[in-house]
Short mmCIF file of C-alpha atoms in Angstrom, two decimals:
data_model
loop_
_atom_site.label_atom_id
_atom_site.label_comp_id
_atom_site.label_asym_id
_atom_site.label_seq_id
_atom_site.Cartn_x
_atom_site.Cartn_y
_atom_site.Cartn_z
CA MET A 9 -15.78 62.96 22.20
CA LYS A 10 -15.25 65.98 19.94
CA THR A 11 -19.00 66.69 19.96
CA GLN A 12 -19.03 66.38 23.74
CA ARG A 13 -16.23 68.94 24.05
CA LEU A 14 -18.04 71.33 21.72
CA LEU A 15 -21.21 71.04 23.78
CA SER A 16 -19.21 71.74 26.94
CA VAL A 17 -17.72 74.90 25.44
CA PHE A 18 -21.16 75.99 24.23
CA LEU A 19 -22.63 75.42 27.68
CA ILE A 20 -19.97 77.50 29.41
CA VAL A 21 -20.42 80.38 26.94
CA ALA A 22 -24.22 80.26 26.91
CA ILE A 23 -24.97 79.62 30.59
CA ILE A 24 -21.98 80.53 32.77
CA SER A 25 -20.89 83.61 30.86
CA GLY A 26 -24.49 84.50 30.13
CA SER A 27 -23.80 84.87 26.40
CA LEU A 28 -22.67 88.38 27.29
CA ILE A 29 -20.51 89.14 24.28
CA ILE A 30 -22.93 87.53 21.82
CA GLY A 31 -25.83 89.22 23.57
CA TRP A 32 -24.27 92.67 23.33
CA LEU A 33 -23.80 92.32 19.57
CA ILE A 34 -27.35 91.07 19.00
CA TYR A 35 -28.79 93.71 21.34
CA ASN A 36 -27.41 96.48 19.12
CA GLN A 37 -29.00 94.95 16.01
CA ARG A 38 -32.45 93.81 17.15
CA ASP A 39 -35.77 95.14 15.90
CA GLU A 40 -36.94 97.68 18.45
CA ASP A 41 -40.50 97.90 17.10
CA ALA A 42 -41.51 94.23 17.30
CA GLY A 43 -44.47 94.06 19.67
CA VAL A 44 -43.15 96.58 22.20
CA PHE A 45 -45.51 98.77 24.21
CA PRO A 46 -44.70 101.63 26.62
CA ALA A 47 -44.66 101.71 30.43
CA GLY A 48 -45.15 104.33 33.14
CA ILE A 49 -43.90 104.88 36.70
CA LEU A 50 -44.72 102.75 39.74
CA GLU A 51 -44.34 103.32 43.45
CA MET A 52 -43.18 99.80 44.25
CA PRO A 53 -42.72 98.30 47.71
CA GLU A 54 -39.40 99.42 49.17
CA ALA A 55 -36.52 96.91 48.98
CA GLU A 56 -34.43 97.23 52.15
CA PHE A 57 -31.02 95.52 52.19
CA LYS A 58 -30.59 93.00 55.04
CA PHE A 59 -27.32 91.15 54.47
CA ALA A 60 -25.09 89.37 51.96
CA ILE A 61 -24.08 85.72 52.04
CA GLY A 62 -20.58 84.94 50.78
CA GLY A 63 -18.55 87.29 48.63
CA ASP A 64 -15.69 88.26 50.91
CA GLY A 65 -14.45 84.75 51.74
CA SER A 66 -14.43 85.43 55.49
CA LYS A 67 -16.64 82.39 56.19
CA PRO A 68 -15.37 79.23 54.42
CA ASP A 69 -18.80 77.55 54.51
CA SER A 70 -20.30 80.51 52.67
CA VAL A 71 -17.79 80.59 49.79
CA MET A 72 -19.46 80.39 46.38
CA SER A 73 -18.21 80.56 42.81
CA GLU A 74 -20.48 82.36 40.33
CA PRO A 75 -23.89 81.36 41.75
CA LEU A 76 -26.52 81.39 39.01
CA GLY A 77 -29.75 80.29 40.68
CA VAL A 78 -31.56 80.89 43.97
CA ASP A 79 -34.86 80.02 45.66
CA ILE A 80 -36.45 80.16 49.12
CA ALA A 81 -38.14 77.28 50.98
CA ASP A 82 -41.32 77.68 53.04
CA ASN A 83 -39.28 77.80 56.27
CA GLY A 84 -37.12 80.63 54.91
CA ASP A 85 -34.05 78.53 54.02
CA ILE A 86 -32.16 79.90 51.03
CA TYR A 87 -31.04 77.43 48.34
CA VAL A 88 -28.26 78.48 45.95
CA ALA A 89 -26.94 76.93 42.74
CA ASP A 90 -23.21 77.27 43.46
CA THR A 91 -22.44 76.79 39.81
CA LEU A 92 -18.69 76.50 39.39
CA ASN A 93 -18.42 74.40 42.56
CA ASN A 94 -20.96 71.91 41.15
CA ARG A 95 -23.17 71.89 44.23
CA ILE A 96 -26.19 73.34 45.98
CA LYS A 97 -25.66 75.39 49.14
CA VAL A 98 -28.32 75.87 51.80
CA PHE A 99 -28.48 78.71 54.35
CA ASN A 100 -31.07 79.51 56.96
CA LYS A 101 -33.10 82.71 56.89
CA TYR A 102 -30.37 84.51 58.83
CA GLY A 103 -27.72 83.62 56.25
CA GLU A 104 -26.10 80.93 58.39
CA PHE A 105 -24.72 77.90 56.56
CA LYS A 106 -26.69 74.65 56.89
CA LEU A 107 -25.44 72.18 54.28
CA ASN A 108 -24.05 71.44 50.83
CA PHE A 109 -25.27 68.73 48.52
CA GLY A 110 -24.50 67.53 45.01
CA ASP A 111 -21.31 66.73 43.11
CA LYS A 112 -20.27 66.31 39.48
CA ASN A 113 -22.07 62.99 39.35
CA HIS A 114 -25.38 64.64 40.22
CA VAL A 115 -25.11 68.36 39.40
CA TYR A 116 -22.48 69.59 36.97
CA LEU A 117 -22.59 73.36 36.45
CA PRO A 118 -26.09 73.80 37.96
CA SER A 119 -27.68 76.91 36.49
CA ASP A 120 -31.01 77.18 38.29
CA LEU A 121 -33.30 75.54 40.84
CA VAL A 122 -36.86 75.68 42.10
CA ILE A 123 -38.48 74.26 45.25
CA ARG A 124 -41.83 72.50 45.12
CA ASP A 125 -43.55 70.01 47.45
CA GLU A 126 -40.53 69.34 49.69
CA ASN A 127 -38.30 68.73 46.66
CA VAL A 128 -35.60 70.75 44.94
CA PHE A 129 -35.57 70.62 41.13
CA VAL A 130 -32.06 71.43 39.91
CA VAL A 131 -31.06 72.31 36.35
CA ASP A 132 -27.98 70.16 35.69
CA GLY A 133 -26.96 71.95 32.52
CA LYS A 134 -23.72 70.16 31.70
CA ASN A 135 -25.48 66.81 31.74
CA SER A 136 -28.63 68.08 29.99
CA ARG A 137 -31.04 66.97 32.69
CA ILE A 138 -33.19 68.01 35.63
CA GLN A 139 -32.26 66.43 38.97
CA ILE A 140 -34.59 66.15 41.97
CA PHE A 141 -33.38 66.20 45.58
CA GLU A 142 -35.09 66.25 48.95
CA LEU A 143 -34.78 69.49 50.89
CA LYS A 144 -32.03 67.93 53.03
CA GLY A 145 -30.02 67.01 49.94
CA LYS A 146 -30.84 63.34 49.40
CA PHE A 147 -30.95 62.51 45.69
CA VAL A 148 -34.40 61.38 44.54
CA LYS A 149 -34.24 60.85 40.78
CA THR A 150 -33.49 62.28 37.37
CA PHE A 151 -36.63 64.02 36.14
CA ALA A 152 -35.72 64.69 32.52
CA GLY A 153 -32.39 63.60 31.08
CA PRO A 154 -30.44 63.27 27.83
CA GLU A 155 -33.08 60.90 26.47
CA ILE A 156 -35.15 64.01 25.80
CA GLY A 157 -32.74 64.73 22.97
CA LYS A 158 -33.82 61.57 21.17
CA LYS A 159 -37.36 62.93 20.97
CA ILE A 160 -36.91 66.63 20.22
CA GLY A 161 -33.19 67.08 19.53
CA ALA A 162 -30.26 68.04 21.74
CA TRP A 163 -31.06 70.37 24.62
CA ILE A 164 -29.22 72.41 27.24
CA PRO A 165 -31.62 73.41 30.03
CA SER A 166 -30.98 76.80 31.57
CA ALA A 167 -33.81 77.87 33.91
CA ILE A 168 -36.87 76.25 35.44
CA THR A 169 -40.22 77.07 37.01
CA ILE A 170 -43.31 75.09 38.03
CA SER A 171 -46.87 76.27 37.42
CA GLU A 172 -49.70 76.09 39.92
CA MET A 173 -51.03 73.15 37.90
CA GLY A 174 -47.75 71.30 38.42
CA ASP A 175 -46.35 71.56 34.90
CA ILE A 176 -42.59 72.07 34.71
CA TYR A 177 -41.32 74.77 32.32
CA VAL A 178 -37.67 74.72 31.24
CA THR A 179 -35.80 77.11 28.94
CA ASP A 180 -33.45 75.48 26.45
CA VAL A 181 -30.50 77.60 25.26
CA PHE A 182 -29.42 75.06 22.63
CA PHE A 183 -32.51 75.33 20.39
CA HIS A 184 -33.72 78.66 21.88
CA ARG A 185 -37.07 77.36 23.10
CA VAL A 186 -39.26 76.50 26.08
CA ILE A 187 -40.05 72.87 26.91
CA VAL A 188 -43.09 71.99 29.04
CA PHE A 189 -43.23 68.71 31.00
CA ASP A 190 -45.95 67.13 33.08
CA ASN A 191 -45.12 66.11 36.64
CA LYS A 192 -43.96 62.68 35.46
CA GLY A 193 -41.39 64.06 33.05
CA ASN A 194 -43.36 63.56 29.85
CA ILE A 195 -43.07 66.30 27.23
CA LYS A 196 -46.38 68.12 26.78
CA ARG A 197 -45.23 70.72 24.25
CA TYR A 198 -42.40 73.01 23.30
CA PHE A 199 -42.34 76.38 21.60
CA GLY A 200 -39.93 79.03 20.37
CA LEU A 201 -37.47 79.31 17.48
CA PRO A 202 -34.13 81.13 17.23
CA GLY A 203 -34.41 84.72 16.06
CA ASN A 204 -35.47 88.22 17.07
CA GLY A 205 -38.99 88.34 15.68
CA GLN A 206 -42.21 88.03 17.63
CA GLY A 207 -42.27 84.74 19.51
CA GLN A 208 -38.66 83.98 18.60
CA LEU A 209 -35.95 83.61 21.24
CA MET A 210 -32.19 83.95 21.60
CA TYR A 211 -30.65 82.22 24.63
CA PRO A 212 -33.80 82.29 26.77
CA ASN A 213 -33.17 82.10 30.50
CA GLY A 214 -35.51 83.01 33.36
CA ILE A 215 -39.14 81.90 33.11
CA ALA A 216 -42.34 82.45 35.11
CA VAL A 217 -45.98 81.40 34.77
CA ASN A 218 -48.96 83.27 36.22
CA ASP A 219 -52.21 81.82 37.57
CA TYR A 220 -53.88 82.20 34.17
CA GLY A 221 -51.25 80.15 32.38
CA TYR A 222 -49.43 83.03 30.71
CA VAL A 223 -45.73 82.31 30.34
CA TYR A 224 -43.12 85.07 30.79
CA VAL A 225 -39.72 84.33 29.23
CA ALA A 226 -36.48 86.28 29.65
CA ASP A 227 -35.43 86.47 26.01
CA SER A 228 -31.92 87.31 27.11
CA ASN A 229 -29.97 88.05 23.97
CA ASN A 230 -32.85 89.97 22.45
CA GLY A 231 -33.01 92.17 25.55
CA ARG A 232 -36.71 91.68 26.24
CA ILE A 233 -39.41 89.75 28.10
CA GLN A 234 -41.80 87.84 25.86
CA VAL A 235 -45.23 86.58 26.88
CA PHE A 236 -46.90 83.42 25.57
CA ASP A 237 -50.24 81.84 26.35
CA GLU A 238 -50.59 78.41 27.96
CA LYS A 239 -50.40 76.72 24.55
CA GLY A 240 -47.18 78.49 23.62
CA LYS A 241 -48.73 81.07 21.29
CA PHE A 242 -47.01 84.47 21.29
CA VAL A 243 -49.02 87.18 23.09
CA ASN A 244 -46.80 90.25 23.39
CA THR A 245 -43.44 91.70 24.36
CA LEU A 246 -42.88 93.65 27.58
CA SER A 247 -40.52 96.57 27.30
CA ILE A 248 -40.20 100.29 28.00
CA ASN A 249 -39.28 103.26 25.87
CA ASP A 250 -37.47 105.27 28.57
CA GLN A 251 -33.79 104.75 27.70
CA THR A 252 -32.74 105.07 31.35
CA GLN A 253 -35.06 102.20 32.33
CA LYS A 254 -34.45 99.93 29.37
CA ILE A 255 -33.89 96.19 29.77
CA VAL A 256 -30.60 95.12 28.20
CA MET A 257 -29.88 91.52 29.26
CA PRO A 258 -32.70 89.94 31.31
CA ARG A 259 -31.75 86.72 33.09
CA GLY A 260 -33.67 85.43 36.13
CA ILE A 261 -37.26 86.61 36.61
CA TYR A 262 -39.87 86.30 39.36
CA LEU A 263 -43.59 87.02 39.03
CA SER A 264 -45.53 87.91 42.18
CA ARG A 265 -49.23 87.21 42.71
CA GLN A 266 -49.75 90.98 42.79
CA GLY A 267 -48.67 91.21 39.15
CA LEU A 268 -45.16 92.53 39.73
CA LEU A 269 -42.50 91.04 37.46
CA TYR A 270 -38.98 91.25 38.92
CA VAL A 271 -36.19 91.02 36.34
CA ALA A 272 -32.48 90.54 36.98
CA ASP A 273 -30.94 92.72 34.25
CA THR A 274 -27.40 91.42 34.29
CA PHE A 275 -25.84 93.95 31.91
CA MET A 276 -27.27 96.87 33.87
CA HIS A 277 -26.40 95.32 37.27
CA ARG A 278 -29.84 96.02 38.64
CA ILE A 279 -33.33 94.68 39.26
CA SER A 280 -36.19 96.03 37.13
CA VAL A 281 -39.75 95.72 38.41
CA PHE A 282 -42.78 95.86 36.09
CA ASP A 283 -46.48 96.07 36.87
CA VAL A 284 -47.91 93.48 34.46
CA ASP A 285 -51.28 92.97 36.13
CA LYS A 286 -53.07 94.60 33.22
CA ASP A 287 -53.31 94.07 29.46
CA VAL A 288 -50.44 96.50 29.01
CA VAL A 289 -47.45 97.34 31.20
CA THR A 290 -48.29 100.52 33.09
CA ASP A 291 -45.49 100.99 35.60
CA THR A 292 -41.84 100.17 36.16
CA ILE A 293 -38.99 101.02 38.50
CA THR A 294 -35.42 99.80 39.03
CA PHE A 295 -32.96 99.42 41.92
CA GLY A 296 -29.31 98.48 42.18
CA SER A 297 -26.07 99.57 40.55
CA ARG A 298 -22.72 97.99 39.69
CA GLY A 299 -20.28 97.43 42.53
CA THR A 300 -19.43 95.35 45.59
CA GLY A 301 -21.24 97.42 48.21
CA ASN A 302 -24.18 96.22 50.28
CA ASP A 303 -26.78 97.52 47.86
CA GLN A 304 -24.80 96.88 44.67
CA MET A 305 -24.55 93.99 42.21
CA ASN A 306 -22.18 92.58 39.63
CA PHE A 307 -23.99 90.68 36.87
CA PRO A 308 -27.01 89.52 38.92
CA ASN A 309 -28.40 86.33 37.43
CA ASP A 310 -31.48 85.20 39.39
CA ILE A 311 -34.08 86.41 41.85
CA SER A 312 -36.72 84.90 44.13
CA ILE A 313 -39.18 86.16 46.75
CA ARG A 314 -40.95 84.43 49.63
CA ASN A 315 -42.76 85.98 52.62
CA ASN A 316 -41.52 89.50 51.81
CA VAL A 317 -37.89 88.34 51.58
CA LEU A 318 -36.12 88.93 48.26
CA VAL A 319 -32.90 87.11 47.35
CA ILE A 320 -30.59 87.74 44.40
CA ALA A 321 -27.86 85.54 42.94
CA ASP A 322 -25.11 88.19 42.64
CA ARG A 323 -23.05 86.11 40.21
CA ALA A 324 -19.78 87.96 39.68
CA ASN A 325 -19.56 89.01 43.34
CA ASN A 326 -19.85 85.32 44.32
CA ARG A 327 -22.61 85.99 46.81
CA VAL A 328 -26.34 86.16 47.50
CA LEU A 329 -28.01 89.44 48.46
CA VAL A 330 -30.97 89.37 50.85
CA TYR A 331 -33.57 92.16 51.10
CA ASN A 332 -36.79 92.84 52.94
CA ILE A 333 -39.70 93.93 50.78
CA LYS A 334 -41.93 96.52 52.45
#
């Protein structure tokens, strides 16, 4: 019971609070020269604010409490990990409420989700498992649960993505690593160790995989994005030297087919966009600032894009921001 309580406290600090205090201390001590290469300036597609869902409490069905994850279905529906309410909320493409699903028995402190093949994969962090639901909320099965700990040690999943090949990639904030599963839930490999050196991670969160199998990991408490090959071998670190554009605490990330990497930088309350379609990062730009206005954010935690619509889990404002990408 004591161990269970300690894991619960760790989970809340590491996932819900985003390891912000720990991250700030480590950020000011990390090695700035480890595998970092410079970036330039990009004219990125314009992000035009459309509307916000939740936040002001005016619509009871839209009330959220510290949403951490977000994704978009093929039909434009927006799925949100309503973390402190232990549920998933679904809105249509106009921001109108459709349904809730989940409870503490199925999703306890959900921290991320991803949609694939008419199913929603939900990171059930408190229970150390991945839960699968149908798009309409019917529970399907547990994909990977606590039994994983018997094979590779205790784990606390944080974020999830699925490659084009169907492999499921999950970041683990307990052992600071990435775990790769096949589509049946079998472990294929895992990589990463705690630390701030090349290939090491501290509280990794958002994760993305490109068509060539390269894995991009938000190495949150080291304030950087690290890149690994499909076998988990370290490739390089993405960063920029311009102090005004610097990544401080990357959380959710999204990689477009055009080679644009969108990063929710929670400490800076903004979205950073990198051109990573080449061997080195050549361009970057940012948008957003801290606040409660239409085009502002307060500790953004996740981001997703589908059909030129961009959505952001605006965690501390208890809402989701919706943009058009031009």
